[in-house]
mmCIF file of C-alpha atoms in Angstrom:
data_model
loop_
_atom_site.group_PDB
_atom_site.id
_atom_site.type_symbol
_atom_site.label_atom_id
_atom_site.label_comp_id
_atom_site.label_asym_id
_atom_site.label_seq_id
_atom_site.Cartn_x
_atom_site.Cartn_y
_atom_site.Cartn_z
ATOM 1 C CA MET A 1 -114.855 197.676 -103.205
ATOM 2 C CA GLY A 2 -112.817 194.441 -103.138
ATOM 3 C CA ASN A 3 -109.596 196.440 -103.264
ATOM 4 C CA VAL A 4 -110.596 198.404 -100.136
ATOM 5 C CA GLN A 5 -111.366 195.165 -98.281
ATOM 6 C CA GLN A 6 -108.030 193.713 -99.377
ATOM 7 C CA GLN A 7 -106.214 196.810 -98.114
ATOM 8 C CA LYS A 8 -107.992 196.493 -94.758
ATOM 9 C CA GLU A 9 -106.983 192.829 -94.463
ATOM 10 C CA GLU A 10 -103.388 193.716 -95.362
ATOM 11 C CA LYS A 11 -103.311 196.454 -92.722
ATOM 12 C CA LYS A 12 -104.705 194.075 -90.101
ATOM 13 C CA LEU A 13 -102.143 191.434 -91.072
ATOM 14 C CA HIS A 14 -99.377 194.044 -90.886
ATOM 15 C CA LEU A 15 -100.495 194.973 -87.350
ATOM 16 C CA MET A 16 -100.500 191.299 -86.357
ATOM 17 C CA GLN A 17 -97.009 190.799 -87.775
ATOM 18 C CA ALA A 18 -95.791 193.840 -85.834
ATOM 19 C CA ALA A 19 -97.477 192.515 -82.691
ATOM 20 C CA GLU A 20 -95.870 189.089 -83.136
ATOM 21 C CA THR A 21 -92.463 190.747 -83.519
ATOM 22 C CA MET A 22 -92.958 192.812 -80.370
ATOM 23 C CA PHE A 23 -94.400 189.931 -78.333
ATOM 24 C CA LEU A 24 -91.408 187.794 -79.339
ATOM 25 C CA GLN A 25 -89.013 190.545 -78.262
ATOM 26 C CA LYS A 26 -90.712 191.877 -75.141
ATOM 27 C CA GLY A 27 -93.408 189.412 -74.141
ATOM 28 C CA PHE A 28 -97.061 190.241 -73.587
ATOM 29 C CA ALA A 29 -96.583 192.332 -70.444
ATOM 30 C CA GLY A 30 -93.616 194.248 -71.857
ATOM 31 C CA THR A 31 -95.342 195.153 -75.120
ATOM 32 C CA SER A 32 -97.584 198.187 -75.380
ATOM 33 C CA ILE A 33 -100.040 199.131 -78.092
ATOM 34 C CA ASP A 34 -97.703 202.056 -78.820
ATOM 35 C CA ASP A 35 -94.889 199.532 -79.476
ATOM 36 C CA ILE A 36 -97.114 197.637 -81.906
ATOM 37 C CA VAL A 37 -98.291 200.669 -83.879
ATOM 38 C CA ARG A 38 -94.788 202.137 -83.976
ATOM 39 C CA THR A 39 -93.434 198.844 -85.345
ATOM 40 C CA ALA A 40 -96.297 198.640 -87.848
ATOM 41 C CA GLY A 41 -95.815 202.273 -88.845
ATOM 42 C CA VAL A 42 -99.480 203.170 -88.383
ATOM 43 C CA ALA A 43 -101.427 205.615 -86.233
ATOM 44 C CA LYS A 44 -102.766 204.404 -82.901
ATOM 45 C CA GLY A 45 -106.319 204.952 -84.108
ATOM 46 C CA THR A 46 -105.707 202.394 -86.850
ATOM 47 C CA PHE A 47 -105.036 199.760 -84.206
ATOM 48 C CA TYR A 48 -108.490 200.328 -82.706
ATOM 49 C CA LEU A 49 -110.170 199.873 -86.081
ATOM 50 C CA TYR A 50 -109.152 196.221 -85.914
ATOM 51 C CA PHE A 51 -108.616 195.321 -82.247
ATOM 52 C CA GLN A 52 -110.245 196.353 -78.978
ATOM 53 C CA ASP A 53 -107.109 195.952 -76.890
ATOM 54 C CA LYS A 54 -103.771 194.208 -76.558
ATOM 55 C CA ALA A 55 -105.409 190.963 -75.370
ATOM 56 C CA GLU A 56 -107.444 190.715 -78.558
ATOM 57 C CA ILE A 57 -104.415 191.107 -80.824
ATOM 58 C CA TRP A 58 -102.552 188.607 -78.611
ATOM 59 C CA ASP A 59 -105.297 186.038 -79.242
ATOM 60 C CA ALA A 60 -105.145 186.789 -82.975
ATOM 61 C CA VAL A 61 -101.365 186.317 -83.025
ATOM 62 C CA VAL A 62 -101.552 183.034 -81.081
ATOM 63 C CA VAL A 63 -104.226 181.777 -83.472
ATOM 64 C CA GLN A 64 -102.109 182.838 -86.448
ATOM 65 C CA ILE A 65 -99.081 180.968 -85.081
ATOM 66 C CA SER A 66 -101.167 177.908 -84.191
ATOM 67 C CA LEU A 67 -102.766 177.835 -87.641
ATOM 68 C CA ARG A 68 -99.375 178.182 -89.274
ATOM 69 C CA VAL A 69 -97.971 175.232 -87.303
ATOM 70 C CA LEU A 70 -101.060 173.063 -87.826
ATOM 71 C CA ALA A 71 -101.200 173.857 -91.560
ATOM 72 C CA GLN A 72 -97.523 172.948 -91.939
ATOM 73 C CA ALA A 73 -98.097 169.740 -89.957
ATOM 74 C CA LYS A 74 -101.062 168.863 -92.174
ATOM 75 C CA LEU A 75 -99.047 169.368 -95.368
ATOM 76 C CA ALA A 76 -96.139 167.332 -94.006
ATOM 77 C CA MET A 77 -98.515 164.553 -92.930
ATOM 78 C CA GLU A 78 -100.126 164.475 -96.374
ATOM 79 C CA SER A 79 -96.754 164.139 -98.083
ATOM 80 C CA SER A 80 -95.438 161.557 -95.572
ATOM 81 C CA GLY A 81 -97.175 158.677 -97.294
ATOM 82 C CA LEU A 82 -98.282 157.250 -93.943
ATOM 83 C CA ALA A 83 -101.484 155.247 -94.256
ATOM 84 C CA ASP A 84 -101.978 154.129 -90.649
ATOM 85 C CA THR A 85 -104.235 156.543 -88.785
ATOM 86 C CA VAL A 86 -102.422 156.324 -85.459
ATOM 87 C CA GLU A 87 -99.080 156.879 -87.185
ATOM 88 C CA ARG A 88 -100.520 159.933 -88.967
ATOM 89 C CA ILE A 89 -101.654 161.399 -85.647
ATOM 90 C CA LEU A 90 -98.274 160.667 -84.053
ATOM 91 C CA PHE A 91 -96.611 162.277 -87.068
ATOM 92 C CA VAL A 92 -98.609 165.487 -86.488
ATOM 93 C CA ALA A 93 -97.773 165.421 -82.762
ATOM 94 C CA ASP A 94 -94.085 164.927 -83.528
ATOM 95 C CA TYR A 95 -94.152 167.716 -86.123
ATOM 96 C CA ILE A 96 -95.599 170.155 -83.568
ATOM 97 C CA ILE A 97 -93.021 169.160 -80.932
ATOM 98 C CA GLU A 98 -90.128 169.503 -83.352
ATOM 99 C CA TYR A 99 -91.429 172.843 -84.613
ATOM 100 C CA PHE A 100 -91.410 174.183 -81.068
ATOM 101 C CA ARG A 101 -88.022 172.637 -80.350
ATOM 102 C CA CYS A 102 -86.621 174.575 -83.338
ATOM 103 C CA HIS A 103 -88.583 177.741 -82.509
ATOM 104 C CA THR A 104 -88.224 178.024 -78.742
ATOM 105 C CA GLU A 105 -88.690 181.796 -78.952
ATOM 106 C CA VAL A 106 -92.211 181.199 -80.280
ATOM 107 C CA LEU A 107 -92.902 178.582 -77.613
ATOM 108 C CA ARG A 108 -91.649 180.935 -74.888
ATOM 109 C CA MET A 109 -93.934 183.634 -76.233
ATOM 110 C CA ILE A 110 -97.132 181.615 -76.496
ATOM 111 C CA ARG A 111 -96.354 179.476 -73.452
ATOM 112 C CA ARG A 112 -99.263 177.048 -73.134
ATOM 113 C CA ASP A 113 -101.607 179.073 -75.359
ATOM 114 C CA PHE A 114 -101.158 176.726 -78.344
ATOM 115 C CA SER A 115 -104.778 175.791 -78.070
ATOM 116 C CA TRP A 116 -107.200 173.934 -80.288
ATOM 117 C CA PRO A 117 -110.494 175.553 -79.076
ATOM 118 C CA LEU A 118 -109.323 179.125 -79.730
ATOM 119 C CA VAL A 119 -107.961 178.116 -83.135
ATOM 120 C CA LEU A 120 -111.135 176.208 -84.051
ATOM 121 C CA LYS A 121 -113.310 179.181 -83.081
ATOM 122 C CA LYS A 122 -111.257 181.576 -85.211
ATOM 123 C CA MET A 123 -111.203 179.115 -88.112
ATOM 124 C CA GLU A 124 -114.975 178.783 -87.986
ATOM 125 C CA GLU A 125 -115.278 182.585 -88.046
ATOM 126 C CA ALA A 126 -112.959 182.727 -91.062
ATOM 127 C CA GLN A 127 -114.609 179.668 -92.662
ATOM 128 C CA ASP A 128 -111.218 177.925 -92.811
ATOM 129 C CA ASN A 129 -111.518 174.141 -92.657
ATOM 130 C CA THR A 130 -107.893 173.104 -92.056
ATOM 131 C CA LEU A 131 -108.673 171.414 -88.729
ATOM 132 C CA MET A 132 -111.740 169.645 -90.035
ATOM 133 C CA GLN A 133 -109.674 168.343 -92.958
ATOM 134 C CA MET A 134 -107.112 167.071 -90.457
ATOM 135 C CA LEU A 135 -109.867 165.338 -88.506
ATOM 136 C CA ASP A 136 -111.219 163.779 -91.678
ATOM 137 C CA GLN A 137 -107.759 162.615 -92.728
ATOM 138 C CA CYS A 138 -106.842 161.275 -89.303
ATOM 139 C CA PHE A 139 -110.146 159.685 -88.370
ATOM 140 C CA CYS A 140 -111.403 158.331 -91.694
ATOM 141 C CA SER A 141 -109.950 154.854 -91.214
ATOM 142 C CA PRO A 142 -112.128 151.878 -90.262
ATOM 143 C CA TYR A 143 -109.894 151.524 -87.184
ATOM 144 C CA LEU A 144 -111.317 154.744 -85.729
ATOM 145 C CA SER A 145 -114.789 154.592 -87.284
ATOM 146 C CA ARG A 146 -116.252 153.727 -83.892
ATOM 147 C CA TYR A 147 -115.882 157.392 -82.913
ATOM 148 C CA SER A 148 -118.430 160.026 -83.797
ATOM 149 C CA LEU A 149 -117.110 163.299 -85.224
ATOM 150 C CA GLU A 150 -117.726 164.894 -81.829
ATOM 151 C CA GLU A 151 -115.725 162.169 -80.072
ATOM 152 C CA ALA A 152 -112.975 162.491 -82.687
ATOM 153 C CA TYR A 153 -112.877 166.221 -82.000
ATOM 154 C CA ARG A 154 -112.538 165.561 -78.257
ATOM 155 C CA LEU A 155 -109.751 163.041 -78.808
ATOM 156 C CA MET A 156 -107.864 165.439 -81.069
ATOM 157 C CA PHE A 157 -108.403 168.220 -78.513
ATOM 158 C CA MET A 158 -106.876 166.062 -75.768
ATOM 159 C CA ILE A 159 -103.928 165.117 -77.935
ATOM 160 C CA ILE A 160 -103.194 168.676 -79.104
ATOM 161 C CA GLU A 161 -103.512 170.043 -75.564
ATOM 162 C CA MET A 162 -101.140 167.367 -74.227
ATOM 163 C CA VAL A 163 -98.638 168.016 -77.002
ATOM 164 C CA GLY A 164 -98.724 171.795 -76.438
ATOM 165 C CA SER A 165 -98.433 171.581 -72.671
ATOM 166 C CA ILE A 166 -95.738 168.915 -72.655
ATOM 167 C CA SER A 167 -93.804 170.811 -75.339
ATOM 168 C CA TYR A 168 -93.704 173.890 -73.144
ATOM 169 C CA THR A 169 -92.810 172.191 -69.873
ATOM 170 C CA SER A 170 -90.303 169.760 -71.382
ATOM 171 C CA ILE A 171 -88.633 172.008 -73.959
ATOM 172 C CA ILE A 172 -88.550 175.284 -72.027
ATOM 173 C CA LEU A 173 -88.518 174.133 -68.409
ATOM 174 C CA GLU A 174 -87.131 170.611 -68.957
ATOM 175 C CA GLN A 175 -89.718 169.433 -66.412
ATOM 176 C CA PRO A 176 -90.372 166.769 -65.404
ATOM 177 C CA ALA A 177 -87.728 165.748 -67.978
ATOM 178 C CA PRO A 178 -86.326 166.975 -71.306
ATOM 179 C CA ILE A 179 -88.524 166.449 -74.362
ATOM 180 C CA ASP A 180 -86.476 163.516 -75.678
ATOM 181 C CA GLN A 181 -87.329 161.599 -72.510
ATOM 182 C CA MET A 182 -90.962 162.738 -72.502
ATOM 183 C CA LYS A 183 -91.729 162.069 -76.158
ATOM 184 C CA PRO A 184 -91.782 158.221 -75.932
ATOM 185 C CA LEU A 185 -94.114 158.409 -72.924
ATOM 186 C CA LEU A 186 -96.344 160.943 -74.667
ATOM 187 C CA PHE A 187 -96.541 158.823 -77.813
ATOM 188 C CA ARG A 188 -97.351 155.737 -75.743
ATOM 189 C CA ALA A 189 -100.162 157.699 -74.049
ATOM 190 C CA ILE A 190 -101.499 158.853 -77.435
ATOM 191 C CA ARG A 191 -101.484 155.250 -78.694
ATOM 192 C CA ARG A 192 -103.465 154.209 -75.621
ATOM 193 C CA ILE A 193 -105.964 157.042 -76.117
ATOM 194 C CA LEU A 194 -106.529 155.873 -79.683
ATOM 195 C CA ALA A 195 -106.585 152.142 -78.910
#
């Protein structure tokens, strides 16, 4: 029975990888379900075993990308040796920005959909605690102990949303300025939020 479940998960993952490839190449509007199943090498009916429509697989792909970036940021933060909570949070923000700077094709694809609430919802469904571990690691210091877990969540939400939005507008559109000019202002704003 476990082998059947594993095969199902592998097939779903294969569909998501095919969808990510097609979305990167053609964008959301230019990609059809036929493109995805053809790239995955599966029948169209297989797609509907896992996803209701193209929007649902889009959400799954964005969550997968977001989780990948956040998990990498978490690992890098853990190995950075930084002890100061604010510096750890700035490290994560910088990691996300630099990831998107190096992977502009991904940033163009997801636009401003790098989003904490969607990721948190999917992680809760999958019982993955990466974000909660990040919250614990970032907000465990006495400096930030005045915040409840709910307030810490809201602060992290604001920071992640700012980082995602500013990454898109400053890296892709260079508005209101290129990312190198926006990053110091963003980091100053994050420091003020956490002060």
